[in-house]
Amino acid sequence: ELHARSAFSFLRGASFPEHLAEVGADLGLPAIALTDRNGVYGAPRFYAKGKELGIKPIVGAELAMEDGSVLPVLVESRRGYQNLCRLVTNGHLRAPKGECALRWEELPEFAEGLVALTGDEEGPLARAIQAHDSGNGEARSPQQVLERITRTFGTDRVYVELQRQHLRGEDRLIHSQCELAERNRLPILATGGVLYARRSGR
């Protein structure tokens, strides 16, 4: 599972980071990525528990962009972790207390060592597809959005993320995402968008 959020994603996630690692290990998952919103607050607890249980802990975050979209990124190196921390810091310093806002133009400077996912329904690609389908001609096209992400991170470090949550209209969205992935020769990544470790956490 490469897009999970913990209780450190306030009002979104319900489980402590170590609980996610424990349940992931019980399920036999080889790895879990913790992608809390605008921070890596739970990363130390998550990383330590993952190592203890023999499950690969991957650190990441959801980055809130100034245009209202949310871009998930995963750390692939020490340099990537440093860059993620710089990005989150910049976003918090710019925004009102408790909020975060990053500019697309500042991402390339800190993209090294990070892998980008196109995100869930709040992600830039899904939002562009929905705007295009609704006839909003002023918005960037889905192709333009995908090109901006690949220019920033490189085609070898971008995954088109799919989630099936049994929501109205998602089949059309998934179909569009798959077409874009094929056209741009990008890999597809299926995630669950985990918000809690066990059903009772809902």
PDB file of N, CA and C in Angstrom, residues 41-120:
ATOM      1  N   TYR A  41       5.351  13.991  10.295  1.00  0.00           N
ATOM      2  CA  TYR A  41       5.323  13.926  11.759  1.00  0.00           C
ATOM      3  C   TYR A  41       5.344  12.500  12.289  1.00  0.00           C
ATOM      4  N   GLY A  42       4.649  11.589  11.611  1.00  0.00           N
ATOM      5  CA  GLY A  42       4.567  10.212  12.085  1.00  0.00           C
ATOM      6  C   GLY A  42       5.674   9.318  11.564  1.00  0.00           C
ATOM      7  N   ALA A  43       6.561   9.867  10.743  1.00  0.00           N
ATOM      8  CA  ALA A  43       7.579   9.040  10.084  1.00  0.00           C
ATOM      9  C   ALA A  43       8.500   8.296  11.061  1.00  0.00           C
ATOM     10  N   PRO A  44       9.019   8.922  12.115  1.00  0.00           N
ATOM     11  CA  PRO A  44       9.925   8.191  13.011  1.00  0.00           C
ATOM     12  C   PRO A  44       9.261   6.958  13.649  1.00  0.00           C
ATOM     13  N   ARG A  45       8.033   7.120  14.152  1.00  0.00           N
ATOM     14  CA  ARG A  45       7.329   5.994  14.783  1.00  0.00           C
ATOM     15  C   ARG A  45       7.015   4.914  13.751  1.00  0.00           C
ATOM     16  N   PHE A  46       6.583   5.331  12.579  1.00  0.00           N
ATOM     17  CA  PHE A  46       6.252   4.409  11.495  1.00  0.00           C
ATOM     18  C   PHE A  46       7.491   3.647  11.028  1.00  0.00           C
ATOM     19  N   TYR A  47       8.582   4.364  10.847  1.00  0.00           N
ATOM     20  CA  TYR A  47       9.820   3.754  10.345  1.00  0.00           C
ATOM     21  C   TYR A  47      10.358   2.731  11.341  1.00  0.00           C
ATOM     22  N   ALA A  48      10.370   3.105  12.621  1.00  0.00           N
ATOM     23  CA  ALA A  48      10.898   2.201  13.648  1.00  0.00           C
ATOM     24  C   ALA A  48      10.063   0.926  13.747  1.00  0.00           C
ATOM     25  N   LYS A  49       8.734   1.054  13.734  1.00  0.00           N
ATOM     26  CA  LYS A  49       7.864  -0.119  13.848  1.00  0.00           C
ATOM     27  C   LYS A  49       7.950  -0.987  12.604  1.00  0.00           C
ATOM     28  N   GLY A  50       8.039  -0.375  11.438  1.00  0.00           N
ATOM     29  CA  GLY A  50       8.178  -1.146  10.205  1.00  0.00           C
ATOM     30  C   GLY A  50       9.448  -1.976  10.206  1.00  0.00           C
ATOM     31  N   LYS A  51      10.549  -1.363  10.600  1.00  0.00           N
ATOM     32  CA  LYS A  51      11.828  -2.088  10.663  1.00  0.00           C
ATOM     33  C   LYS A  51      11.751  -3.237  11.671  1.00  0.00           C
ATOM     34  N   GLU A  52      11.123  -2.978  12.801  1.00  0.00           N
ATOM     35  CA  GLU A  52      10.978  -3.995  13.854  1.00  0.00           C
ATOM     36  C   GLU A  52      10.196  -5.207  13.341  1.00  0.00           C
ATOM     37  N   LEU A  53       9.180  -4.950  12.507  1.00  0.00           N
ATOM     38  CA  LEU A  53       8.292  -6.018  12.046  1.00  0.00           C
ATOM     39  C   LEU A  53       8.723  -6.622  10.711  1.00  0.00           C
ATOM     40  N   GLY A  54       9.770  -6.086  10.118  1.00  0.00           N
ATOM     41  CA  GLY A  54      10.248  -6.636   8.852  1.00  0.00           C
ATOM     42  C   GLY A  54       9.451  -6.201   7.638  1.00  0.00           C
ATOM     43  N   ILE A  55       8.740  -5.090   7.753  1.00  0.00           N
ATOM     44  CA  ILE A  55       8.002  -4.535   6.620  1.00  0.00           C
ATOM     45  C   ILE A  55       8.709  -3.254   6.191  1.00  0.00           C
ATOM     46  N   LYS A  56       8.873  -3.063   4.892  1.00  0.00           N
ATOM     47  CA  LYS A  56       9.618  -1.906   4.415  1.00  0.00           C
ATOM     48  C   LYS A  56       8.782  -0.639   4.610  1.00  0.00           C
ATOM     49  N   PRO A  57       9.255   0.302   5.450  1.00  0.00           N
ATOM     50  CA  PRO A  57       8.512   1.547   5.654  1.00  0.00           C
ATOM     51  C   PRO A  57       8.988   2.606   4.660  1.00  0.00           C
ATOM     52  N   ILE A  58       8.082   3.112   3.855  1.00  0.00           N
ATOM     53  CA  ILE A  58       8.418   4.149   2.889  1.00  0.00           C
ATOM     54  C   ILE A  58       7.807   5.458   3.378  1.00  0.00           C
ATOM     55  N   VAL A  59       8.636   6.482   3.452  1.00  0.00           N
ATOM     56  CA  VAL A  59       8.181   7.787   3.945  1.00  0.00           C
ATOM     57  C   VAL A  59       7.763   8.645   2.758  1.00  0.00           C
ATOM     58  N   GLY A  60       6.696   9.376   2.932  1.00  0.00           N
ATOM     59  CA  GLY A  60       6.236  10.298   1.899  1.00  0.00           C
ATOM     60  C   GLY A  60       5.343  11.340   2.519  1.00  0.00           C
ATOM     61  N   ALA A  61       4.638  12.078   1.669  1.00  0.00           N
ATOM     62  CA  ALA A  61       3.692  13.090   2.158  1.00  0.00           C
ATOM     63  C   ALA A  61       2.772  13.496   1.016  1.00  0.00           C
ATOM     64  N   GLU A  62       1.606  13.987   1.395  1.00  0.00           N
ATOM     65  CA  GLU A  62       0.717  14.645   0.444  1.00  0.00           C
ATOM     66  C   GLU A  62       1.018  16.141   0.513  1.00  0.00           C
ATOM     67  N   LEU A  63       1.343  16.732  -0.625  1.00  0.00           N
ATOM     68  CA  LEU A  63       1.675  18.150  -0.672  1.00  0.00           C
ATOM     69  C   LEU A  63       0.474  18.950  -1.170  1.00  0.00           C
ATOM     70  N   ALA A  64      -0.002  19.872  -0.347  1.00  0.00           N
ATOM     71  CA  ALA A  64      -1.116  20.734  -0.744  1.00  0.00           C
ATOM     72  C   ALA A  64      -0.565  21.861  -1.604  1.00  0.00           C
ATOM     73  N   MET A  65      -1.074  21.957  -2.829  1.00  0.00           N
ATOM     74  CA  MET A  65      -0.604  22.964  -3.776  1.00  0.00           C
ATOM     75  C   MET A  65      -1.510  24.196  -3.721  1.00  0.00           C
ATOM     76  N   GLU A  66      -0.974  25.323  -4.166  1.00  0.00           N
ATOM     77  CA  GLU A  66      -1.736  26.578  -4.121  1.00  0.00           C
ATOM     78  C   GLU A  66      -2.989  26.536  -4.993  1.00  0.00           C
ATOM     79  N   ASP A  67      -2.989  25.676  -6.022  1.00  0.00           N
ATOM     80  CA  ASP A  67      -4.161  25.605  -6.894  1.00  0.00           C
ATOM     81  C   ASP A  67      -5.272  24.719  -6.320  1.00  0.00           C
ATOM     82  N   GLY A  68      -5.060  24.186  -5.108  1.00  0.00           N
ATOM     83  CA  GLY A  68      -6.078  23.374  -4.452  1.00  0.00           C
ATOM     84  C   GLY A  68      -5.910  21.888  -4.645  1.00  0.00           C
ATOM     85  N   SER A  69      -4.982  21.474  -5.493  1.00  0.00           N
ATOM     86  CA  SER A  69      -4.739  20.049  -5.693  1.00  0.00           C
ATOM     87  C   SER A  69      -3.789  19.517  -4.626  1.00  0.00           C
ATOM     88  N   VAL A  70      -3.720  18.189  -4.522  1.00  0.00           N
ATOM     89  CA  VAL A  70      -2.874  17.534  -3.522  1.00  0.00           C
ATOM     90  C   VAL A  70      -1.999  16.504  -4.239  1.00  0.00           C
ATOM     91  N   LEU A  71      -0.686  16.689  -4.153  1.00  0.00           N
ATOM     92  CA  LEU A  71       0.268  15.840  -4.865  1.00  0.00           C
ATOM     93  C   LEU A  71       0.997  14.921  -3.894  1.00  0.00           C
ATOM     94  N   PRO A  72       0.797  13.596  -3.972  1.00  0.00           N
ATOM     95  CA  PRO A  72       1.544  12.678  -3.106  1.00  0.00           C
ATOM     96  C   PRO A  72       2.948  12.427  -3.667  1.00  0.00           C
ATOM     97  N   VAL A  73       3.936  12.443  -2.792  1.00  0.00           N
ATOM     98  CA  VAL A  73       5.305  12.106  -3.185  1.00  0.00           C
ATOM     99  C   VAL A  73       5.880  11.095  -2.199  1.00  0.00           C
ATOM    100  N   LEU A  74       6.767  10.240  -2.706  1.00  0.00           N
ATOM    101  CA  LEU A  74       7.433   9.226  -1.888  1.00  0.00           C
ATOM    102  C   LEU A  74       8.931   9.480  -1.909  1.00  0.00           C
ATOM    103  N   VAL A  75       9.584   9.213  -0.792  1.00  0.00           N
ATOM    104  CA  VAL A  75      11.029   9.418  -0.662  1.00  0.00           C
ATOM    105  C   VAL A  75      11.759   8.175  -1.153  1.00  0.00           C
ATOM    106  N   GLU A  76      12.770   8.368  -2.025  1.00  0.00           N
ATOM    107  CA  GLU A  76      13.569   7.235  -2.486  1.00  0.00           C
ATOM    108  C   GLU A  76      15.025   7.305  -2.033  1.00  0.00           C
ATOM    109  N   SER A  77      15.419   8.395  -1.359  1.00  0.00           N
ATOM    110  CA  SER A  77      16.806   8.537  -0.923  1.00  0.00           C
ATOM    111  C   SER A  77      16.888   9.546   0.218  1.00  0.00           C
ATOM    112  N   ARG A  78      18.064   9.619   0.836  1.00  0.00           N
ATOM    113  CA  ARG A  78      18.278  10.607   1.899  1.00  0.00           C
ATOM    114  C   ARG A  78      18.073  12.030   1.354  1.00  0.00           C
ATOM    115  N   ARG A  79      18.570  12.251   0.138  1.00  0.00           N
ATOM    116  CA  ARG A  79      18.398  13.554  -0.496  1.00  0.00           C
ATOM    117  C   ARG A  79      16.903  13.866  -0.681  1.00  0.00           C
ATOM    118  N   GLY A  80      16.136  12.865  -1.047  1.00  0.00           N
ATOM    119  CA  GLY A  80      14.705  13.049  -1.220  1.00  0.00           C
ATOM    120  C   GLY A  80      14.028  13.441   0.080  1.00  0.00           C
ATOM    121  N   TYR A  81      14.454  12.810   1.185  1.00  0.00           N
ATOM    122  CA  TYR A  81      13.870  13.151   2.486  1.00  0.00           C
ATOM    123  C   TYR A  81      14.180  14.604   2.841  1.00  0.00           C
ATOM    124  N   GLN A  82      15.415  15.030   2.589  1.00  0.00           N
ATOM    125  CA  GLN A  82      15.788  16.420   2.857  1.00  0.00           C
ATOM    126  C   GLN A  82      14.952  17.378   2.010  1.00  0.00           C
ATOM    127  N   ASN A  83      14.781  17.030   0.737  1.00  0.00           N
ATOM    128  CA  ASN A  83      13.996  17.886  -0.146  1.00  0.00           C
ATOM    129  C   ASN A  83      12.526  17.941   0.261  1.00  0.00           C
ATOM    130  N   LEU A  84      11.975  16.797   0.689  1.00  0.00           N
ATOM    131  CA  LEU A  84      10.588  16.784   1.145  1.00  0.00           C
ATOM    132  C   LEU A  84      10.421  17.684   2.364  1.00  0.00           C
ATOM    133  N   CYS A  85      11.351  17.609   3.304  1.00  0.00           N
ATOM    134  CA  CYS A  85      11.280  18.451   4.501  1.00  0.00           C
ATOM    135  C   CYS A  85      11.370  19.935   4.138  1.00  0.00           C
ATOM    136  N   ARG A  86      12.201  20.263   3.162  1.00  0.00           N
ATOM    137  CA  ARG A  86      12.319  21.663   2.728  1.00  0.00           C
ATOM    138  C   ARG A  86      11.008  22.143   2.095  1.00  0.00           C
ATOM    139  N   LEU A  87      10.418  21.282   1.255  1.00  0.00           N
ATOM    140  CA  LEU A  87       9.158  21.652   0.609  1.00  0.00           C
ATOM    141  C   LEU A  87       8.058  21.907   1.633  1.00  0.00           C
ATOM    142  N   VAL A  88       7.920  20.985   2.581  1.00  0.00           N
ATOM    143  CA  VAL A  88       6.878  21.124   3.597  1.00  0.00           C
ATOM    144  C   VAL A  88       7.106  22.388   4.434  1.00  0.00           C
ATOM    145  N   THR A  89       8.349  22.642   4.774  1.00  0.00           N
ATOM    146  CA  THR A  89       8.681  23.848   5.543  1.00  0.00           C
ATOM    147  C   THR A  89       8.310  25.102   4.772  1.00  0.00           C
ATOM    148  N   ASN A  90       8.689  25.150   3.496  1.00  0.00           N
ATOM    149  CA  ASN A  90       8.356  26.312   2.664  1.00  0.00           C
ATOM    150  C   ASN A  90       6.851  26.529   2.598  1.00  0.00           C
ATOM    151  N   GLY A  91       6.108  25.440   2.413  1.00  0.00           N
ATOM    152  CA  GLY A  91       4.660  25.551   2.313  1.00  0.00           C
ATOM    153  C   GLY A  91       4.019  26.060   3.581  1.00  0.00           C
ATOM    154  N   HIS A  92       4.533  25.634   4.733  1.00  0.00           N
ATOM    155  CA  HIS A  92       3.971  26.081   6.012  1.00  0.00           C
ATOM    156  C   HIS A  92       4.338  27.537   6.312  1.00  0.00           C
ATOM    157  N   LEU A  93       5.552  27.940   5.944  1.00  0.00           N
ATOM    158  CA  LEU A  93       5.973  29.316   6.211  1.00  0.00           C
ATOM    159  C   LEU A  93       5.152  30.318   5.406  1.00  0.00           C
ATOM    160  N   ARG A  94       4.706  29.913   4.231  1.00  0.00           N
ATOM    161  CA  ARG A  94       3.979  30.812   3.341  1.00  0.00           C
ATOM    162  C   ARG A  94       2.502  30.961   3.731  1.00  0.00           C
ATOM    163  N   ALA A  95       1.937  29.913   4.305  1.00  0.00           N
ATOM    164  CA  ALA A  95       0.488  29.867   4.534  1.00  0.00           C
ATOM    165  C   ALA A  95       0.146  30.249   5.978  1.00  0.00           C
ATOM    166  N   PRO A  96      -1.128  30.534   6.233  1.00  0.00           N
ATOM    167  CA  PRO A  96      -1.557  30.784   7.618  1.00  0.00           C
ATOM    168  C   PRO A  96      -1.288  29.562   8.496  1.00  0.00           C
ATOM    169  N   LYS A  97      -1.221  29.787   9.795  1.00  0.00           N
ATOM    170  CA  LYS A  97      -0.914  28.713  10.745  1.00  0.00           C
ATOM    171  C   LYS A  97      -1.868  27.534  10.548  1.00  0.00           C
ATOM    172  N   GLY A  98      -1.286  26.331  10.493  1.00  0.00           N
ATOM    173  CA  GLY A  98      -2.082  25.125  10.332  1.00  0.00           C
ATOM    174  C   GLY A  98      -2.374  24.778   8.882  1.00  0.00           C
ATOM    175  N   GLU A  99      -1.922  25.626   7.959  1.00  0.00           N
ATOM    176  CA  GLU A  99      -2.155  25.373   6.540  1.00  0.00           C
ATOM    177  C   GLU A  99      -0.821  25.273   5.804  1.00  0.00           C
ATOM    178  N   CYS A 100      -0.893  24.874   4.544  1.00  0.00           N
ATOM    179  CA  CYS A 100       0.306  24.714   3.740  1.00  0.00           C
ATOM    180  C   CYS A 100      -0.068  24.986   2.291  1.00  0.00           C
ATOM    181  N   ALA A 101       0.818  25.633   1.550  1.00  0.00           N
ATOM    182  CA  ALA A 101       0.537  25.921   0.144  1.00  0.00           C
ATOM    183  C   ALA A 101       1.846  25.986  -0.621  1.00  0.00           C
ATOM    184  N   LEU A 102       2.007  25.072  -1.571  1.00  0.00           N
ATOM    185  CA  LEU A 102       3.221  25.028  -2.378  1.00  0.00           C
ATOM    186  C   LEU A 102       2.927  25.482  -3.797  1.00  0.00           C
ATOM    187  N   ARG A 103       3.921  26.099  -4.413  1.00  0.00           N
ATOM    188  CA  ARG A 103       3.806  26.550  -5.802  1.00  0.00           C
ATOM    189  C   ARG A 103       4.439  25.511  -6.722  1.00  0.00           C
ATOM    190  N   TRP A 104       3.799  25.290  -7.860  1.00  0.00           N
ATOM    191  CA  TRP A 104       4.336  24.321  -8.820  1.00  0.00           C
ATOM    192  C   TRP A 104       5.741  24.702  -9.266  1.00  0.00           C
ATOM    193  N   GLU A 105       5.987  25.998  -9.407  1.00  0.00           N
ATOM    194  CA  GLU A 105       7.295  26.420  -9.931  1.00  0.00           C
ATOM    195  C   GLU A 105       8.442  26.180  -8.948  1.00  0.00           C
ATOM    196  N   GLU A 106       8.134  25.944  -7.663  1.00  0.00           N
ATOM    197  CA  GLU A 106       9.212  25.684  -6.711  1.00  0.00           C
ATOM    198  C   GLU A 106       9.547  24.191  -6.587  1.00  0.00           C
ATOM    199  N   LEU A 107       8.720  23.326  -7.158  1.00  0.00           N
ATOM    200  CA  LEU A 107       8.964  21.886  -7.035  1.00  0.00           C
ATOM    201  C   LEU A 107      10.246  21.403  -7.715  1.00  0.00           C
ATOM    202  N   PRO A 108      10.575  21.868  -8.939  1.00  0.00           N
ATOM    203  CA  PRO A 108      11.765  21.309  -9.602  1.00  0.00           C
ATOM    204  C   PRO A 108      13.052  21.407  -8.789  1.00  0.00           C
ATOM    205  N   GLU A 109      13.207  22.469  -8.030  1.00  0.00           N
ATOM    206  CA  GLU A 109      14.420  22.647  -7.229  1.00  0.00           C
ATOM    207  C   GLU A 109      14.572  21.552  -6.174  1.00  0.00           C
ATOM    208  N   PHE A 110      13.448  20.979  -5.740  1.00  0.00           N
ATOM    209  CA  PHE A 110      13.470  19.997  -4.655  1.00  0.00           C
ATOM    210  C   PHE A 110      12.958  18.623  -5.093  1.00  0.00           C
ATOM    211  N   ALA A 111      12.976  18.342  -6.387  1.00  0.00           N
ATOM    212  CA  ALA A 111      12.408  17.085  -6.899  1.00  0.00           C
ATOM    213  C   ALA A 111      13.355  15.901  -6.799  1.00  0.00           C
ATOM    214  N   GLU A 112      14.629  16.167  -6.666  1.00  0.00           N
ATOM    215  CA  GLU A 112      15.602  15.064  -6.625  1.00  0.00           C
ATOM    216  C   GLU A 112      15.322  14.134  -5.449  1.00  0.00           C
ATOM    217  N   GLY A 113      15.317  12.833  -5.717  1.00  0.00           N
ATOM    218  CA  GLY A 113      15.115  11.851  -4.661  1.00  0.00           C
ATOM    219  C   GLY A 113      13.669  11.615  -4.298  1.00  0.00           C
ATOM    220  N   LEU A 114      12.747  12.192  -5.054  1.00  0.00           N
ATOM    221  CA  LEU A 114      11.323  12.010  -4.786  1.00  0.00           C
ATOM    222  C   LEU A 114      10.635  11.344  -5.973  1.00  0.00           C
ATOM    223  N   VAL A 115       9.650  10.509  -5.670  1.00  0.00           N
ATOM    224  CA  VAL A 115       8.799   9.870  -6.678  1.00  0.00           C
ATOM    225  C   VAL A 115       7.410  10.473  -6.531  1.00  0.00           C
ATOM    226  N   ALA A 116       6.804  10.858  -7.650  1.00  0.00           N
ATOM    227  CA  ALA A 116       5.477  11.498  -7.600  1.00  0.00           C
ATOM    228  C   ALA A 116       4.385  10.538  -8.043  1.00  0.00           C
ATOM    229  N   LEU A 117       3.271  10.572  -7.329  1.00  0.00           N
ATOM    230  CA  LEU A 117       2.043   9.894  -7.747  1.00  0.00           C
ATOM    231  C   LEU A 117       1.078  10.967  -8.224  1.00  0.00           C
ATOM    232  N   THR A 118       0.192  10.620  -9.149  1.00  0.00           N
ATOM    233  CA  THR A 118      -0.743  11.631  -9.643  1.00  0.00           C
ATOM    234  C   THR A 118      -1.893  11.889  -8.676  1.00  0.00           C
ATOM    235  N   GLY A 119      -2.016  11.046  -7.636  1.00  0.00           N
ATOM    236  CA  GLY A 119      -2.967  11.327  -6.566  1.00  0.00           C
ATOM    237  C   GLY A 119      -4.347  10.727  -6.755  1.00  0.00           C
ATOM    238  N   ASP A 120      -5.166  10.933  -5.728  1.00  0.00           N
ATOM    239  CA  ASP A 120      -6.543  10.424  -5.734  1.00  0.00           C
ATOM    240  C   ASP A 120      -7.474  11.473  -6.330  1.00  0.00           C
TER     241      ASP A 120
END
